[in-house]
JSON list of C-alpha atoms in Angstrom, two decimals:
[
{"chain": "A", "resi": 1, "resn": "MET", "atom": "CA", "xyz": [-85.35, -54.10, 5.98]},
{"chain": "A", "resi": 2, "resn": "SER", "atom": "CA", "xyz": [-85.33, -51.59, 2.89]},
{"chain": "A", "resi": 3, "resn": "LYS", "atom": "CA", "xyz": [-88.64, -49.88, 2.08]},
{"chain": "A", "resi": 4, "resn": "ARG", "atom": "CA", "xyz": [-90.78, -51.05, -0.88]},
{"chain": "A", "resi": 5, "resn": "GLY", "atom": "CA", "xyz": [-90.34, -48.72, -4.06]},
{"chain": "A", "resi": 6, "resn": "TYR", "atom": "CA", "xyz": [-92.76, -47.72, -6.59]},
{"chain": "A", "resi": 7, "resn": "ILE", "atom": "CA", "xyz": [-92.52, -46.48, -10.19]},
{"chain": "A", "resi": 8, "resn": "TYR", "atom": "CA", "xyz": [-95.39, -44.67, -11.67]},
{"chain": "A", "resi": 9, "resn": "LEU", "atom": "CA", "xyz": [-96.52, -43.05, -14.76]},
{"chain": "A", "resi": 10, "resn": "MET", "atom": "CA", "xyz": [-98.83, -40.42, -14.67]},
{"chain": "A", "resi": 11, "resn": "THR", "atom": "CA", "xyz": [-100.54, -38.10, -17.56]},
{"chain": "A", "resi": 12, "resn": "ASN", "atom": "CA", "xyz": [-102.59, -34.98, -18.25]},
{"chain": "A", "resi": 13, "resn": "LEU", "atom": "CA", "xyz": [-106.54, -34.57, -19.05]},
{"chain": "A", "resi": 14, "resn": "THR", "atom": "CA", "xyz": [-105.44, -34.69, -22.77]},
{"chain": "A", "resi": 15, "resn": "ARG", "atom": "CA", "xyz": [-102.90, -37.57, -22.31]},
{"chain": "A", "resi": 16, "resn": "THR", "atom": "CA", "xyz": [-100.36, -35.49, -24.20]},
{"chain": "A", "resi": 17, "resn": "VAL", "atom": "CA", "xyz": [-97.76, -35.69, -21.43]},
{"chain": "A", "resi": 18, "resn": "VAL", "atom": "CA", "xyz": [-96.33, -38.78, -19.91]},
{"chain": "A", "resi": 19, "resn": "TYR", "atom": "CA", "xyz": [-94.44, -38.34, -16.75]},
{"chain": "A", "resi": 20, "resn": "ILE", "atom": "CA", "xyz": [-92.47, -41.20, -14.92]},
{"chain": "A", "resi": 21, "resn": "GLY", "atom": "CA", "xyz": [-91.41, -41.04, -11.23]},
{"chain": "A", "resi": 22, "resn": "VAL", "atom": "CA", "xyz": [-90.52, -43.06, -8.47]},
{"chain": "A", "resi": 23, "resn": "THR", "atom": "CA", "xyz": [-91.25, -43.06, -4.94]},
{"chain": "A", "resi": 24, "resn": "SER", "atom": "CA", "xyz": [-91.72, -45.00, -1.56]},
{"chain": "A", "resi": 25, "resn": "ASP", "atom": "CA", "xyz": [-94.84, -43.58, -0.73]},
{"chain": "A", "resi": 26, "resn": "LEU", "atom": "CA", "xyz": [-97.21, -43.86, -3.90]},
{"chain": "A", "resi": 27, "resn": "ASN", "atom": "CA", "xyz": [-100.56, -42.63, -2.02]},
{"chain": "A", "resi": 28, "resn": "LYS", "atom": "CA", "xyz": [-98.53, -39.31, -1.00]},
{"chain": "A", "resi": 29, "resn": "ARG", "atom": "CA", "xyz": [-96.83, -38.57, -4.12]},
{"chain": "A", "resi": 30, "resn": "VAL", "atom": "CA", "xyz": [-99.92, -38.91, -6.07]},
{"chain": "A", "resi": 31, "resn": "TRP", "atom": "CA", "xyz": [-101.56, -36.45, -3.81]},
{"chain": "A", "resi": 32, "resn": "GLN", "atom": "CA", "xyz": [-98.69, -34.11, -4.29]},
{"chain": "A", "resi": 33, "resn": "HIS", "atom": "CA", "xyz": [-98.90, -34.13, -7.93]},
{"chain": "A", "resi": 34, "resn": "LYS", "atom": "CA", "xyz": [-102.88, -33.67, -7.97]},
{"chain": "A", "resi": 35, "resn": "ASN", "atom": "CA", "xyz": [-102.36, -30.95, -5.45]},
{"chain": "A", "resi": 36, "resn": "HIS", "atom": "CA", "xyz": [-99.63, -29.26, -7.03]},
{"chain": "A", "resi": 37, "resn": "TYR", "atom": "CA", "xyz": [-97.50, -29.53, -3.84]},
{"chain": "A", "resi": 38, "resn": "PHE", "atom": "CA", "xyz": [-94.63, -28.32, -6.05]},
{"chain": "A", "resi": 39, "resn": "PRO", "atom": "CA", "xyz": [-96.07, -25.49, -7.85]},
{"chain": "A", "resi": 40, "resn": "ASN", "atom": "CA", "xyz": [-92.92, -24.97, -10.10]},
{"chain": "A", "resi": 41, "resn": "SER", "atom": "CA", "xyz": [-92.62, -28.65, -11.06]},
{"chain": "A", "resi": 42, "resn": "PHE", "atom": "CA", "xyz": [-92.89, -30.13, -14.38]},
{"chain": "A", "resi": 43, "resn": "THR", "atom": "CA", "xyz": [-95.88, -32.07, -13.30]},
{"chain": "A", "resi": 44, "resn": "SER", "atom": "CA", "xyz": [-97.35, -28.63, -12.09]},
{"chain": "A", "resi": 45, "resn": "LYS", "atom": "CA", "xyz": [-96.74, -26.63, -15.42]},
{"chain": "A", "resi": 46, "resn": "TYR", "atom": "CA", "xyz": [-98.14, -28.95, -17.72]},
{"chain": "A", "resi": 47, "resn": "VAL", "atom": "CA", "xyz": [-100.94, -30.44, -15.34]},
{"chain": "A", "resi": 48, "resn": "VAL", "atom": "CA", "xyz": [-100.01, -34.07, -14.57]},
{"chain": "A", "resi": 49, "resn": "THR", "atom": "CA", "xyz": [-102.56, -35.29, -12.33]},
{"chain": "A", "resi": 50, "resn": "ILE", "atom": "CA", "xyz": [-103.79, -38.93, -13.67]},
{"chain": "A", "resi": 51, "resn": "LEU", "atom": "CA", "xyz": [-102.15, -41.89, -12.53]},
{"chain": "A", "resi": 52, "resn": "VAL", "atom": "CA", "xyz": [-102.36, -44.41, -15.32]},
{"chain": "A", "resi": 53, "resn": "TYR", "atom": "CA", "xyz": [-99.72, -47.32, -14.54]},
{"chain": "A", "resi": 54, "resn": "PHE", "atom": "CA", "xyz": [-97.43, -48.09, -11.37]},
{"chain": "A", "resi": 55, "resn": "GLU", "atom": "CA", "xyz": [-95.20, -50.88, -10.59]},
{"chain": "A", "resi": 56, "resn": "GLU", "atom": "CA", "xyz": [-94.37, -52.02, -6.99]},
{"chain": "A", "resi": 57, "resn": "TRP", "atom": "CA", "xyz": [-90.84, -53.31, -6.28]},
{"chain": "A", "resi": 58, "resn": "PRO", "atom": "CA", "xyz": [-89.03, -54.77, -3.27]},
{"chain": "A", "resi": 59, "resn": "SER", "atom": "CA", "xyz": [-87.00, -51.77, -2.66]},
{"chain": "A", "resi": 60, "resn": "LEU", "atom": "CA", "xyz": [-86.55, -48.35, -3.58]},
{"chain": "A", "resi": 61, "resn": "ARG", "atom": "CA", "xyz": [-83.04, -48.86, -5.02]},
{"chain": "A", "resi": 62, "resn": "ASP", "atom": "CA", "xyz": [-84.96, -51.52, -7.42]},
{"chain": "A", "resi": 63, "resn": "ALA", "atom": "CA", "xyz": [-87.85, -49.03, -8.40]},
{"chain": "A", "resi": 64, "resn": "ILE", "atom": "CA", "xyz": [-84.81, -46.33, -9.12]},
{"chain": "A", "resi": 65, "resn": "PHE", "atom": "CA", "xyz": [-83.35, -48.96, -11.35]},
{"chain": "A", "resi": 66, "resn": "ARG", "atom": "CA", "xyz": [-86.65, -49.64, -13.24]},
{"chain": "A", "resi": 67, "resn": "GLU", "atom": "CA", "xyz": [-87.43, -45.83, -13.79]},
{"chain": "A", "resi": 68, "resn": "LYS", "atom": "CA", "xyz": [-84.33, -44.94, -15.20]},
{"chain": "A", "resi": 69, "resn": "GLU", "atom": "CA", "xyz": [-84.57, -47.97, -17.26]},
{"chain": "A", "resi": 70, "resn": "ILE", "atom": "CA", "xyz": [-88.06, -46.64, -18.50]},
{"chain": "A", "resi": 71, "resn": "LYS", "atom": "CA", "xyz": [-87.14, -43.17, -19.02]},
{"chain": "A", "resi": 72, "resn": "LYS", "atom": "CA", "xyz": [-84.90, -44.10, -21.64]},
{"chain": "A", "resi": 73, "resn": "TRP", "atom": "CA", "xyz": [-87.80, -45.60, -23.67]},
{"chain": "A", "resi": 74, "resn": "ARG", "atom": "CA", "xyz": [-89.19, -43.77, -26.58]},
{"chain": "A", "resi": 75, "resn": "ARG", "atom": "CA", "xyz": [-92.77, -42.27, -26.11]},
{"chain": "A", "resi": 76, "resn": "GLU", "atom": "CA", "xyz": [-94.56, -45.53, -28.08]},
{"chain": "A", "resi": 77, "resn": "LYS", "atom": "CA", "xyz": [-92.88, -47.91, -25.58]},
{"chain": "A", "resi": 78, "resn": "LYS", "atom": "CA", "xyz": [-94.08, -45.88, -22.54]},
{"chain": "A", "resi": 79, "resn": "HIS", "atom": "CA", "xyz": [-97.58, -46.00, -24.37]},
{"chain": "A", "resi": 80, "resn": "TRP", "atom": "CA", "xyz": [-97.23, -49.59, -25.08]},
{"chain": "A", "resi": 81, "resn": "LEU", "atom": "CA", "xyz": [-96.31, -50.31, -21.29]},
{"chain": "A", "resi": 82, "resn": "ILE", "atom": "CA", "xyz": [-99.41, -48.18, -20.19]},
{"chain": "A", "resi": 83, "resn": "GLU", "atom": "CA", "xyz": [-101.65, -50.27, -22.14]},
{"chain": "A", "resi": 84, "resn": "GLN", "atom": "CA", "xyz": [-100.55, -53.50, -20.94]},
{"chain": "A", "resi": 85, "resn": "GLY", "atom": "CA", "xyz": [-102.39, -52.83, -17.72]},
{"chain": "A", "resi": 86, "resn": "ASN", "atom": "CA", "xyz": [-104.72, -49.86, -18.56]},
{"chain": "A", "resi": 87, "resn": "LYS", "atom": "CA", "xyz": [-105.73, -50.06, -22.31]},
{"chain": "A", "resi": 88, "resn": "ASN", "atom": "CA", "xyz": [-108.03, -46.83, -21.93]},
{"chain": "A", "resi": 89, "resn": "TRP", "atom": "CA", "xyz": [-105.62, -44.78, -19.68]},
{"chain": "A", "resi": 90, "resn": "GLU", "atom": "CA", "xyz": [-108.36, -44.54, -17.11]},
{"chain": "A", "resi": 91, "resn": "GLU", "atom": "CA", "xyz": [-107.29, -42.76, -13.87]},
{"chain": "A", "resi": 92, "resn": "ILE", "atom": "CA", "xyz": [-106.07, -45.42, -11.39]},
{"chain": "A", "resi": 93, "resn": "VAL", "atom": "CA", "xyz": [-107.40, -44.65, -7.78]},
{"chain": "A", "resi": 94, "resn": "LEU", "atom": "CA", "xyz": [-105.56, -45.75, -4.86]},
{"chain": "A", "resi": 95, "resn": "GLU", "atom": "CA", "xyz": [-107.34, -46.33, -1.63]}
]
């Protein structure tokens, strides 16, 4: 049985950057972004620490396919996706 996968979108405090990622462990990955676990990464450089959207997929492979699809979208469409479930771009806190 394959691991579940997640795609997620994160932003910075001023909501000027949208980062799209994929993972099999969403809690761990968000923690890594918030704590600048990879100090030379894009998310650390632009202080991308706010989770605003995610989707759960049956497998990591499915999630990777979805991530690649969304990465091709223009900024406006990514904003539209976020706002379908999070109109005010409020931080999603995972348990």
